[in-house]
Amino acid sequence: MANIVVLHGLYMHGVVMKPLASRLKKRGHTVQVITYNSLRINEALLFKRIHNCLSVSKKNVIVGHSLGGILAVHFVNSHQGKNTPIDSVVTIGSPLQGSSIAKELKNMKLGFILGSSKEQGLIDVNKLTVDCPVGSIAGTMSIGIRSSIIRDKQPSDGTVTVEETLLPELTDHLCLNHSHTSLIYAKDTVNQVDYFIEHHKFQREEEEVQGNYKADNPSSANEALSM
């Protein structure tokens, strides 16, 4: 079983991740949820808090939703070579290539509502490189703010597009038919996080849920983009 650190997304509080954490605990994992100020991110302090949650006897995993997933990858980049290595990272609805909504808000002179998250990867995207397995889960239920800001037909979870959750360096990528917020409350998300922790890949038995886009590897997620 793993020692899991959970990070929430923009505008959120750790309490929203409690249901996910509780379900992972029932699977036998140790789970710690960190709350941080997502508008005024003190990266050094946050990374110190993550480090203090790590175990020397269990494999360490970081699970992050949206902005939390980006910060999880940033932490792994800064943590290489330490005596408490990260076994794997799972990002949920995380715009690893940057957020088109955030960029559009900046163009509309509304970037200030994003706080310092702009510099943490929502707009200013640094190359993400990691030395551990990273699995990315994307949502395809397009219910959310995106349609009122950007009118296009890109598959998305209503906030983050499928394409934004992709990186060549990913170990695996999976699409689930949920919206941006419902991803963190869905049972199949928990199942997939738990499976990735154990196997460093997502579970696919024919199709996990009827209607899901098939993404057997990061590149094949492009099938979802063409639908």
mmCIF file of C-alpha atoms in Angstrom:
data_model
loop_
_atom_site.group_PDB
_atom_site.id
_atom_site.type_symbol
_atom_site.label_atom_id
_atom_site.label_comp_id
_atom_site.label_asym_id
_atom_site.label_seq_id
_atom_site.Cartn_x
_atom_site.Cartn_y
_atom_site.Cartn_z
ATOM 1 C CA MET A 1 0.000 0.000 0.000
ATOM 2 C CA ALA A 2 1.099 3.552 -0.684
ATOM 3 C CA ASN A 3 1.534 6.804 1.167
ATOM 4 C CA ILE A 4 -0.506 9.283 -0.868
ATOM 5 C CA VAL A 5 -0.354 13.083 -0.780
ATOM 6 C CA VAL A 6 -3.389 14.781 -2.338
ATOM 7 C CA LEU A 7 -3.447 18.329 -3.770
ATOM 8 C CA HIS A 8 -6.582 20.272 -4.733
ATOM 9 C CA GLY A 9 -7.008 22.697 -7.611
ATOM 10 C CA LEU A 10 -7.532 26.417 -8.152
ATOM 11 C CA TYR A 11 -10.014 28.215 -5.844
ATOM 12 C CA MET A 12 -10.488 25.016 -3.869
ATOM 13 C CA HIS A 13 -9.803 23.754 -0.343
ATOM 14 C CA GLY A 14 -8.551 20.394 0.794
ATOM 15 C CA VAL A 15 -12.034 19.487 2.015
ATOM 16 C CA VAL A 16 -13.188 18.920 -1.593
ATOM 17 C CA MET A 17 -10.642 16.110 -1.891
ATOM 18 C CA LYS A 18 -11.799 14.331 1.285
ATOM 19 C CA PRO A 19 -14.204 11.926 -0.480
ATOM 20 C CA LEU A 20 -11.414 10.817 -2.827
ATOM 21 C CA ALA A 21 -9.025 10.518 0.105
ATOM 22 C CA SER A 22 -11.541 8.516 2.138
ATOM 23 C CA ARG A 23 -12.073 6.026 -0.681
ATOM 24 C CA LEU A 24 -8.339 5.574 -1.146
ATOM 25 C CA LYS A 25 -7.947 4.998 2.602
ATOM 26 C CA LYS A 26 -10.526 2.216 2.386
ATOM 27 C CA ARG A 27 -8.237 0.567 -0.167
ATOM 28 C CA GLY A 28 -5.537 0.393 2.509
ATOM 29 C CA HIS A 29 -3.509 3.482 1.596
ATOM 30 C CA THR A 30 -2.279 6.187 3.939
ATOM 31 C CA VAL A 31 -3.635 9.483 2.600
ATOM 32 C CA GLN A 32 -2.820 13.070 3.530
ATOM 33 C CA VAL A 33 -4.631 16.039 1.995
ATOM 34 C CA ILE A 34 -2.824 19.369 1.836
ATOM 35 C CA THR A 35 -4.657 22.692 1.686
ATOM 36 C CA TYR A 36 -2.767 25.625 0.186
ATOM 37 C CA ASN A 37 -3.591 29.131 -1.048
ATOM 38 C CA SER A 38 -4.026 28.553 -4.777
ATOM 39 C CA LEU A 39 -4.124 32.284 -5.571
ATOM 40 C CA ARG A 40 -0.960 33.167 -3.663
ATOM 41 C CA ILE A 41 1.136 30.058 -4.018
ATOM 42 C CA ASN A 42 4.234 29.854 -1.848
ATOM 43 C CA GLU A 43 5.949 27.052 -3.732
ATOM 44 C CA ALA A 44 8.816 26.659 -1.265
ATOM 45 C CA LEU A 45 6.426 26.324 1.679
ATOM 46 C CA LEU A 46 4.095 23.990 -0.207
ATOM 47 C CA PHE A 47 6.958 21.752 -1.286
ATOM 48 C CA LYS A 48 8.260 21.627 2.290
ATOM 49 C CA ARG A 49 4.805 20.536 3.472
ATOM 50 C CA ILE A 50 4.656 17.838 0.800
ATOM 51 C CA HIS A 51 8.131 16.645 1.761
ATOM 52 C CA ASN A 52 7.085 16.432 5.422
ATOM 53 C CA CYS A 53 4.221 14.129 4.422
ATOM 54 C CA LEU A 54 6.477 11.627 2.665
ATOM 55 C CA SER A 55 7.237 8.196 4.067
ATOM 56 C CA VAL A 56 10.596 6.460 4.312
ATOM 57 C CA SER A 57 8.982 3.008 4.520
ATOM 58 C CA LYS A 58 6.128 3.155 1.966
ATOM 59 C CA LYS A 59 6.087 4.112 -1.683
ATOM 60 C CA ASN A 60 5.117 7.764 -2.056
ATOM 61 C CA VAL A 61 2.485 8.894 -4.530
ATOM 62 C CA ILE A 62 1.137 12.365 -5.283
ATOM 63 C CA VAL A 63 -2.386 12.781 -6.638
ATOM 64 C CA GLY A 64 -3.366 16.232 -7.875
ATOM 65 C CA HIS A 65 -6.551 17.677 -9.324
ATOM 66 C CA SER A 66 -6.258 20.413 -11.956
ATOM 67 C CA LEU A 67 -3.645 22.949 -10.751
ATOM 68 C CA GLY A 68 -2.706 20.463 -8.023
ATOM 69 C CA GLY A 69 -1.512 18.030 -10.678
ATOM 70 C CA ILE A 70 0.773 20.647 -12.206
ATOM 71 C CA LEU A 71 2.218 21.440 -8.791
ATOM 72 C CA ALA A 72 2.711 17.721 -8.143
ATOM 73 C CA VAL A 73 4.857 17.419 -11.264
ATOM 74 C CA HIS A 74 6.782 20.567 -10.315
ATOM 75 C CA PHE A 75 7.479 19.036 -6.909
ATOM 76 C CA VAL A 76 8.823 15.832 -8.450
ATOM 77 C CA ASN A 77 11.137 17.905 -10.649
ATOM 78 C CA SER A 78 12.570 19.602 -7.564
ATOM 79 C CA HIS A 79 12.683 16.439 -5.464
ATOM 80 C CA GLN A 80 14.919 14.262 -7.625
ATOM 81 C CA GLY A 81 17.750 12.544 -5.811
ATOM 82 C CA LYS A 82 16.169 12.770 -2.337
ATOM 83 C CA ASN A 83 16.021 9.817 0.080
ATOM 84 C CA THR A 84 12.210 9.759 -0.058
ATOM 85 C CA PRO A 85 11.620 9.201 -3.783
ATOM 86 C CA ILE A 86 8.252 9.637 -5.455
ATOM 87 C CA ASP A 87 7.028 6.337 -6.865
ATOM 88 C CA SER A 88 4.367 7.840 -9.130
ATOM 89 C CA VAL A 89 2.092 10.800 -9.813
ATOM 90 C CA VAL A 90 -1.535 10.800 -10.931
ATOM 91 C CA THR A 91 -2.999 14.015 -12.325
ATOM 92 C CA ILE A 92 -6.766 14.462 -12.628
ATOM 93 C CA GLY A 93 -8.074 17.060 -15.063
ATOM 94 C CA SER A 94 -4.728 18.866 -15.023
ATOM 95 C CA PRO A 95 -3.833 21.226 -17.912
ATOM 96 C CA LEU A 96 -0.231 20.062 -18.187
ATOM 97 C CA GLN A 97 0.185 22.046 -21.417
ATOM 98 C CA GLY A 98 -1.339 25.176 -19.907
ATOM 99 C CA SER A 99 -4.940 26.311 -19.674
ATOM 100 C CA SER A 100 -6.703 27.865 -22.666
ATOM 101 C CA ILE A 101 -9.293 29.357 -20.309
ATOM 102 C CA ALA A 102 -6.564 31.020 -18.259
ATOM 103 C CA LYS A 103 -4.959 32.415 -21.411
ATOM 104 C CA GLU A 104 -8.296 33.761 -22.627
ATOM 105 C CA LEU A 105 -8.991 35.399 -19.265
ATOM 106 C CA LYS A 106 -5.594 37.078 -19.496
ATOM 107 C CA ASN A 107 -6.455 38.325 -22.994
ATOM 108 C CA MET A 108 -9.700 39.717 -21.561
ATOM 109 C CA LYS A 109 -7.667 41.631 -18.939
ATOM 110 C CA LEU A 110 -9.056 39.339 -16.244
ATOM 111 C CA GLY A 111 -5.871 37.450 -15.529
ATOM 112 C CA PHE A 112 -5.730 38.956 -12.047
ATOM 113 C CA ILE A 113 -8.481 36.583 -10.871
ATOM 114 C CA LEU A 114 -6.040 33.705 -11.356
ATOM 115 C CA GLY A 115 -3.535 35.066 -8.855
ATOM 116 C CA SER A 116 -0.082 33.495 -8.929
ATOM 117 C CA SER A 117 -1.416 30.308 -10.526
ATOM 118 C CA LYS A 118 -0.605 31.962 -13.871
ATOM 119 C CA GLU A 119 3.099 31.631 -13.154
ATOM 120 C CA GLN A 120 2.722 28.104 -11.780
ATOM 121 C CA GLY A 121 1.750 26.571 -15.089
ATOM 122 C CA LEU A 122 -1.736 27.710 -16.028
ATOM 123 C CA ILE A 123 -0.261 30.234 -18.468
ATOM 124 C CA ASP A 124 3.517 30.303 -18.094
ATOM 125 C CA VAL A 125 4.226 26.674 -18.946
ATOM 126 C CA ASN A 126 7.617 25.294 -18.040
ATOM 127 C CA LYS A 127 8.794 22.054 -19.615
ATOM 128 C CA LEU A 128 7.605 19.264 -17.369
ATOM 129 C CA THR A 129 10.105 16.461 -16.948
ATOM 130 C CA VAL A 130 9.815 13.732 -14.338
ATOM 131 C CA ASP A 131 11.782 10.637 -13.412
ATOM 132 C CA CYS A 132 8.806 8.612 -12.163
ATOM 133 C CA PRO A 133 5.660 7.187 -13.783
ATOM 134 C CA VAL A 134 2.969 9.812 -14.382
ATOM 135 C CA GLY A 135 -0.619 8.978 -15.286
ATOM 136 C CA SER A 136 -3.029 11.643 -16.503
ATOM 137 C CA ILE A 137 -6.819 11.331 -16.310
ATOM 138 C CA ALA A 138 -8.930 13.630 -18.497
ATOM 139 C CA GLY A 139 -12.663 14.272 -18.428
ATOM 140 C CA THR A 140 -14.884 14.363 -21.513
ATOM 141 C CA MET A 141 -18.193 15.616 -20.104
ATOM 142 C CA SER A 142 -18.167 19.192 -21.384
ATOM 143 C CA ILE A 143 -20.208 20.808 -18.627
ATOM 144 C CA GLY A 144 -18.554 23.914 -17.232
ATOM 145 C CA ILE A 145 -17.377 27.461 -17.731
ATOM 146 C CA ARG A 146 -15.315 26.808 -20.846
ATOM 147 C CA SER A 147 -18.240 26.936 -23.275
ATOM 148 C CA SER A 148 -19.133 30.450 -22.113
ATOM 149 C CA ILE A 149 -15.569 31.739 -22.596
ATOM 150 C CA ILE A 150 -14.252 29.756 -25.549
ATOM 151 C CA ARG A 151 -16.618 28.499 -28.203
ATOM 152 C CA ASP A 152 -15.036 25.516 -29.896
ATOM 153 C CA LYS A 153 -15.685 21.813 -30.195
ATOM 154 C CA GLN A 154 -12.594 20.474 -28.483
ATOM 155 C CA PRO A 155 -13.313 17.522 -26.180
ATOM 156 C CA SER A 156 -13.075 18.767 -22.614
ATOM 157 C CA ASP A 157 -14.344 18.322 -19.083
ATOM 158 C CA GLY A 158 -15.970 21.740 -19.288
ATOM 159 C CA THR A 159 -12.839 23.471 -17.994
ATOM 160 C CA VAL A 160 -9.760 21.651 -19.314
ATOM 161 C CA THR A 161 -9.488 20.138 -22.788
ATOM 162 C CA VAL A 162 -8.317 16.582 -23.346
ATOM 163 C CA GLU A 163 -5.382 17.909 -25.361
ATOM 164 C CA GLU A 164 -4.257 20.089 -22.449
ATOM 165 C CA THR A 165 -3.921 17.000 -20.236
ATOM 166 C CA LEU A 166 -1.460 15.323 -22.603
ATOM 167 C CA LEU A 167 2.332 15.279 -22.557
ATOM 168 C CA PRO A 168 4.747 13.066 -24.518
ATOM 169 C CA GLU A 169 6.438 12.123 -21.249
ATOM 170 C CA LEU A 170 3.302 10.594 -19.710
ATOM 171 C CA THR A 171 3.390 6.936 -18.772
ATOM 172 C CA ASP A 172 -0.327 6.563 -19.477
ATOM 173 C CA HIS A 173 -3.374 8.664 -20.261
ATOM 174 C CA LEU A 174 -7.055 7.897 -19.823
ATOM 175 C CA CYS A 175 -10.320 9.666 -20.619
ATOM 176 C CA LEU A 176 -13.357 9.269 -18.357
ATOM 177 C CA ASN A 177 -16.820 10.617 -19.057
ATOM 178 C CA HIS A 178 -16.962 13.156 -16.222
ATOM 179 C CA SER A 179 -16.843 16.916 -15.838
ATOM 180 C CA HIS A 180 -13.934 18.778 -14.272
ATOM 181 C CA THR A 181 -15.336 18.691 -10.744
ATOM 182 C CA SER A 182 -17.176 15.373 -10.900
ATOM 183 C CA LEU A 183 -13.899 13.653 -11.797
ATOM 184 C CA ILE A 184 -12.757 13.870 -8.185
ATOM 185 C CA TYR A 185 -15.990 12.375 -6.842
ATOM 186 C CA ALA A 186 -16.399 9.541 -9.351
ATOM 187 C CA LYS A 187 -15.884 5.929 -8.295
ATOM 188 C CA ASP A 188 -14.137 5.017 -11.536
ATOM 189 C CA THR A 189 -11.601 7.799 -10.950
ATOM 190 C CA VAL A 190 -10.733 6.241 -7.592
ATOM 191 C CA ASN A 191 -10.511 2.814 -9.219
ATOM 192 C CA GLN A 192 -8.116 4.117 -11.856
ATOM 193 C CA VAL A 193 -5.944 6.025 -9.369
ATOM 194 C CA ASP A 194 -5.676 2.919 -7.207
ATOM 195 C CA TYR A 195 -4.837 0.747 -10.219
ATOM 196 C CA PHE A 196 -2.162 3.154 -11.475
ATOM 197 C CA ILE A 197 -0.528 3.232 -8.056
ATOM 198 C CA GLU A 198 -0.174 -0.542 -8.166
ATOM 199 C CA HIS A 199 0.598 -1.134 -11.840
ATOM 200 C CA HIS A 200 1.889 2.194 -13.246
ATOM 201 C CA LYS A 201 -0.780 2.001 -15.930
ATOM 202 C CA PHE A 202 -4.541 2.476 -16.082
ATOM 203 C CA GLN A 203 -6.922 -0.448 -16.155
ATOM 204 C CA ARG A 204 -8.644 -1.339 -19.403
ATOM 205 C CA GLU A 205 -10.896 -4.351 -19.725
ATOM 206 C CA GLU A 206 -12.417 -3.843 -23.154
ATOM 207 C CA GLU A 207 -13.933 -0.449 -22.281
ATOM 208 C CA GLU A 208 -14.010 0.597 -18.622
ATOM 209 C CA VAL A 209 -17.204 2.590 -19.005
ATOM 210 C CA GLN A 210 -19.365 2.547 -22.111
ATOM 211 C CA GLY A 211 -18.838 5.768 -24.012
ATOM 212 C CA ASN A 212 -15.355 6.478 -22.670
ATOM 213 C CA TYR A 213 -12.706 7.442 -25.155
ATOM 214 C CA LYS A 214 -10.052 4.791 -25.521
ATOM 215 C CA ALA A 215 -6.513 5.916 -24.798
ATOM 216 C CA ASP A 216 -4.210 2.916 -24.559
ATOM 217 C CA ASN A 217 -1.234 5.250 -24.404
ATOM 218 C CA PRO A 218 -0.704 9.022 -24.469
ATOM 219 C CA SER A 219 -0.555 9.236 -28.251
ATOM 220 C CA SER A 220 -3.749 7.256 -28.807
ATOM 221 C CA ALA A 221 -5.704 9.812 -26.808
ATOM 222 C CA ASN A 222 -5.681 11.739 -30.067
ATOM 223 C CA GLU A 223 -8.594 9.497 -31.021
ATOM 224 C CA ALA A 224 -10.669 11.480 -28.555
ATOM 225 C CA LEU A 225 -9.566 14.750 -30.092
ATOM 226 C CA SER A 226 -10.844 13.755 -33.510
ATOM 227 C CA MET A 227 -14.292 12.696 -32.369
#
